[in-house]
PDB file of C-alpha atoms in Angstrom:
ATOM      1  CA  MET A1197       0.060  -0.423   0.283  1.00 47.00           C
ATOM      2  CA  GLY A1198       2.557   2.657   1.006  1.00 50.00           C
ATOM      3  CA  GLU A1199       4.771   2.181  -2.721  1.00 51.00           C
ATOM      4  CA  SER A1200       6.238   5.063  -4.289  1.00 54.00           C
ATOM      5  CA  ASN A1201       6.073   5.254  -7.771  1.00 53.00           C
ATOM      6  CA  GLU A1202       9.506   4.448  -8.154  1.00 56.00           C
ATOM      7  CA  GLU A1203       8.277   1.390  -6.913  1.00 63.00           C
ATOM      8  CA  LYS A1204       5.391   0.667  -8.906  1.00 66.00           C
ATOM      9  CA  THR A1205       7.023   1.423 -12.303  1.00 66.00           C
ATOM     10  CA  PHE A1206       6.236  -2.028 -14.521  1.00 74.00           C
ATOM     11  CA  VAL A1207       8.675  -0.791 -17.326  1.00 74.00           C
ATOM     12  CA  GLU A1208      12.146   1.094 -17.663  1.00 72.00           C
ATOM     13  CA  LEU A1209      13.366   2.413 -20.335  1.00 72.00           C
ATOM     14  CA  ILE A1210      17.278   2.392 -21.148  1.00 80.00           C
ATOM     15  CA  GLN A1211      17.937   5.246 -22.958  1.00 81.00           C
ATOM     16  CA  PRO A1212      19.781   3.774 -26.212  1.00 88.00           C
ATOM     17  CA  GLU A1213      23.813   4.376 -26.758  1.00 91.00           C
ATOM     18  CA  CYS A1214      23.544   6.457 -29.805  1.00 92.00           C
ATOM     19  CA  PHE A1215      22.311   9.637 -26.907  1.00 93.00           C
ATOM     20  CA  ASN A1216      24.423   8.982 -24.150  1.00 92.00           C
ATOM     21  CA  LEU A1217      26.548  11.719 -23.418  1.00 94.00           C
ATOM     22  CA  LYS A1218      30.086  11.508 -25.569  1.00 95.00           C
ATOM     23  CA  VAL A1219      27.482  11.266 -28.349  1.00 95.00           C
ATOM     24  CA  ILE A1220      24.862  14.631 -27.572  1.00 96.00           C
ATOM     25  CA  ASN A1221      28.617  16.641 -26.578  1.00 96.00           C
ATOM     26  CA  ALA A1222      29.834  15.772 -30.325  1.00 95.00           C
ATOM     27  CA  ILE A1223      26.929  16.767 -31.538  1.00 96.00           C
ATOM     28  CA  LYS A1224      26.984  20.248 -29.963  1.00 96.00           C
ATOM     29  CA  THR A1225      30.639  20.568 -30.761  1.00 96.00           C
ATOM     30  CA  ASN A1226      30.614  19.899 -34.119  1.00 95.00           C
ATOM     31  CA  PRO A1227      27.395  18.446 -35.858  1.00 95.00           C
ATOM     32  CA  VAL A1228      28.947  18.382 -39.095  1.00 94.00           C
ATOM     33  CA  ASN A1229      31.606  15.952 -38.556  1.00 93.00           C
ATOM     34  CA  CYS A1230      29.447  13.612 -36.963  1.00 94.00           C
ATOM     35  CA  ASP A1231      29.189  10.289 -38.719  1.00 95.00           C
ATOM     36  CA  LEU A1232      25.098   9.604 -37.609  1.00 94.00           C
ATOM     37  CA  HIS A1233      25.040   6.540 -40.280  1.00 95.00           C
ATOM     38  CA  SER A1234      27.685   4.482 -38.283  1.00 95.00           C
ATOM     39  CA  ILE A1235      25.811   6.169 -34.684  1.00 94.00           C
ATOM     40  CA  CYS A1236      22.239   5.375 -35.720  1.00 94.00           C
ATOM     41  CA  SER A1237      21.126   5.245 -39.466  1.00 94.00           C
ATOM     42  CA  ASN A1238      17.892   6.700 -38.110  1.00 95.00           C
ATOM     43  CA  TYR A1239      19.043   9.160 -36.018  1.00 95.00           C
ATOM     44  CA  TYR A1240      16.353  11.712 -36.082  1.00 96.00           C
ATOM     45  CA  LYS A1241      13.683   8.696 -36.427  1.00 95.00           C
ATOM     46  CA  LEU A1242      14.954   7.429 -32.735  1.00 93.00           C
ATOM     47  CA  THR A1243      14.963  10.799 -31.647  1.00 94.00           C
ATOM     48  CA  GLU A1244      11.089  11.500 -32.240  1.00 93.00           C
ATOM     49  CA  LYS A1245      10.176   8.338 -31.271  1.00 91.00           C
ATOM     50  CA  LEU A1246      12.282   9.182 -27.265  1.00 89.00           C
ATOM     51  CA  GLY A1247      10.324  12.275 -27.289  1.00 87.00           C
ATOM     52  CA  ASP A1248      12.549  14.041 -25.327  1.00 89.00           C
ATOM     53  CA  GLU A1249      12.032  18.068 -25.422  1.00 94.00           C
ATOM     54  CA  GLU A1250      15.733  18.947 -24.916  1.00 95.00           C
ATOM     55  CA  LEU A1251      16.911  16.532 -27.121  1.00 94.00           C
ATOM     56  CA  ILE A1252      15.135  17.126 -29.827  1.00 95.00           C
ATOM     57  CA  LYS A1253      16.008  20.692 -29.865  1.00 97.00           C
ATOM     58  CA  ILE A1254      19.954  20.011 -30.146  1.00 96.00           C
ATOM     59  CA  VAL A1255      19.257  17.360 -33.063  1.00 96.00           C
ATOM     60  CA  GLN A1256      17.080  20.079 -34.784  1.00 97.00           C
ATOM     61  CA  GLU A1257      19.944  22.413 -34.502  1.00 97.00           C
ATOM     62  CA  MET A1258      22.312  19.470 -35.776  1.00 97.00           C
ATOM     63  CA  LEU A1259      20.097  19.079 -38.559  1.00 97.00           C
ATOM     64  CA  LYS A1260      19.890  22.871 -39.794  1.00 97.00           C
ATOM     65  CA  GLU A1261      23.658  22.916 -39.346  1.00 97.00           C
ATOM     66  CA  ARG A1262      24.296  19.395 -41.821  1.00 97.00           C
ATOM     67  CA  CYS A1263      20.949  20.749 -44.287  1.00 97.00           C
ATOM     68  CA  ILE A1264      23.678  23.633 -44.956  1.00 96.00           C
ATOM     69  CA  LEU A1265      26.243  21.282 -46.442  1.00 94.00           C
ATOM     70  CA  ILE A1266      23.733  18.782 -47.299  1.00 95.00           C
ATOM     71  CA  ASN A1267      22.117  21.391 -50.061  1.00 94.00           C
ATOM     72  CA  ASP A1268      25.894  22.971 -50.558  1.00 91.00           C
ATOM     73  CA  TYR A1269      26.886  18.962 -52.240  1.00 91.00           C
ATOM     74  CA  ALA A1270      23.939  18.755 -53.628  1.00 91.00           C
ATOM     75  CA  THR A1271      23.257  21.713 -55.900  1.00 90.00           C
ATOM     76  CA  SER A1272      27.435  22.021 -56.441  1.00 83.00           C
ATOM     77  CA  SER A1273      29.519  20.278 -58.278  1.00 67.00           C
ATOM     78  CA  LYS A1274      31.685  19.759 -54.865  1.00 60.00           C
ATOM     79  CA  GLY A1275      28.815  16.800 -54.015  1.00 54.00           C
ATOM     80  CA  ASN A1276      30.150  14.588 -56.556  1.00 62.00           C
ATOM     81  CA  ASN A1277      33.794  15.191 -55.873  1.00 63.00           C
ATOM     82  CA  PHE A1278      34.102  11.901 -54.149  1.00 62.00           C
ATOM     83  CA  ASN A1279      37.738  12.223 -54.419  1.00 65.00           C
ATOM     84  CA  ASN A1280      37.598  14.691 -51.353  1.00 80.00           C
ATOM     85  CA  ASP A1281      37.502  12.737 -48.211  1.00 85.00           C
ATOM     86  CA  ALA A1282      36.179  15.331 -46.469  1.00 85.00           C
ATOM     87  CA  VAL A1283      33.023  15.594 -49.342  1.00 87.00           C
ATOM     88  CA  PHE A1284      32.701  11.459 -48.864  1.00 87.00           C
ATOM     89  CA  ASN A1285      32.813  11.489 -45.179  1.00 90.00           C
ATOM     90  CA  PHE A1286      30.059  13.759 -44.535  1.00 92.00           C
ATOM     91  CA  LEU A1287      27.876  12.171 -47.166  1.00 92.00           C
ATOM     92  CA  HIS A1288      28.636   8.569 -46.455  1.00 93.00           C
ATOM     93  CA  GLY A1289      27.896  10.259 -42.594  1.00 95.00           C
ATOM     94  CA  LEU A1290      24.498  10.919 -43.114  1.00 97.00           C
ATOM     95  CA  ASP A1291      21.564   9.315 -41.667  1.00 96.00           C
ATOM     96  CA  GLU A1292      18.518   7.567 -43.627  1.00 97.00           C
ATOM     97  CA  ALA A1293      16.284  11.142 -43.198  1.00 97.00           C
ATOM     98  CA  GLU A1294      19.402  12.950 -44.783  1.00 97.00           C
ATOM     99  CA  LYS A1295      19.968  10.884 -47.385  1.00 97.00           C
ATOM    100  CA  ARG A1296      16.479  11.583 -48.726  1.00 97.00           C
ATOM    101  CA  ILE A1297      16.861  15.178 -48.607  1.00 97.00           C
ATOM    102  CA  TYR A1298      20.124  15.046 -50.419  1.00 96.00           C
ATOM    103  CA  LYS A1299      18.190  13.152 -53.094  1.00 96.00           C
ATOM    104  CA  ALA A1300      15.488  15.552 -52.995  1.00 97.00           C
ATOM    105  CA  THR A1301      17.129  18.773 -53.261  1.00 95.00           C
ATOM    106  CA  TYR A1302      19.791  17.390 -56.059  1.00 93.00           C
ATOM    107  CA  GLU A1303      16.598  15.780 -58.010  1.00 95.00           C
ATOM    108  CA  SER A1304      15.312  19.449 -57.350  1.00 95.00           C
ATOM    109  CA  HIS A1305      18.121  21.226 -58.418  1.00 92.00           C
ATOM    110  CA  LYS A1306      18.443  18.987 -61.346  1.00 92.00           C
ATOM    111  CA  ASP A1307      15.490  19.616 -62.599  1.00 94.00           C
ATOM    112  CA  THR A1308      15.433  23.408 -62.235  1.00 92.00           C
ATOM    113  CA  LYS A1309      18.602  23.459 -64.354  1.00 90.00           C
ATOM    114  CA  LYS A1310      16.753  21.730 -67.420  1.00 92.00           C
ATOM    115  CA  TRP A1311      13.719  23.776 -66.510  1.00 93.00           C
ATOM    116  CA  PHE A1312      15.792  27.449 -66.977  1.00 90.00           C
ATOM    117  CA  ALA A1313      17.709  25.752 -70.285  1.00 91.00           C
ATOM    118  CA  SER A1314      14.617  24.556 -71.892  1.00 89.00           C
ATOM    119  CA  ASP A1315      13.555  26.767 -74.743  1.00 69.00           C
ATOM    120  CA  SER A1316       9.700  26.851 -73.722  1.00 58.00           C
TER     121      SER A1316
END
């Protein structure tokens, strides 16, 4: 009868390793250099499912910074320069959501260039 809420807990969630303090500090320090794909290939989706508001804010800021480079590489010849280690490592480290953003940006830029080049 006198049990506390802690004693009544049926399920305790263990936070995944991809959200440990070391990873979060790396994200805060330099989000562009984080290899999200090796940490968790669906990092953004897992963050959303976890529902931690503070973590979501940190990850949103990371996405904003990374999207600047995603856009840059998808819309310029830099993105096609896979001989450049920095470009290769960044693009290889994209999580699945970022890969979809890269592809959509690349396709949109390509279609826009075709449209501008058309005589219509």
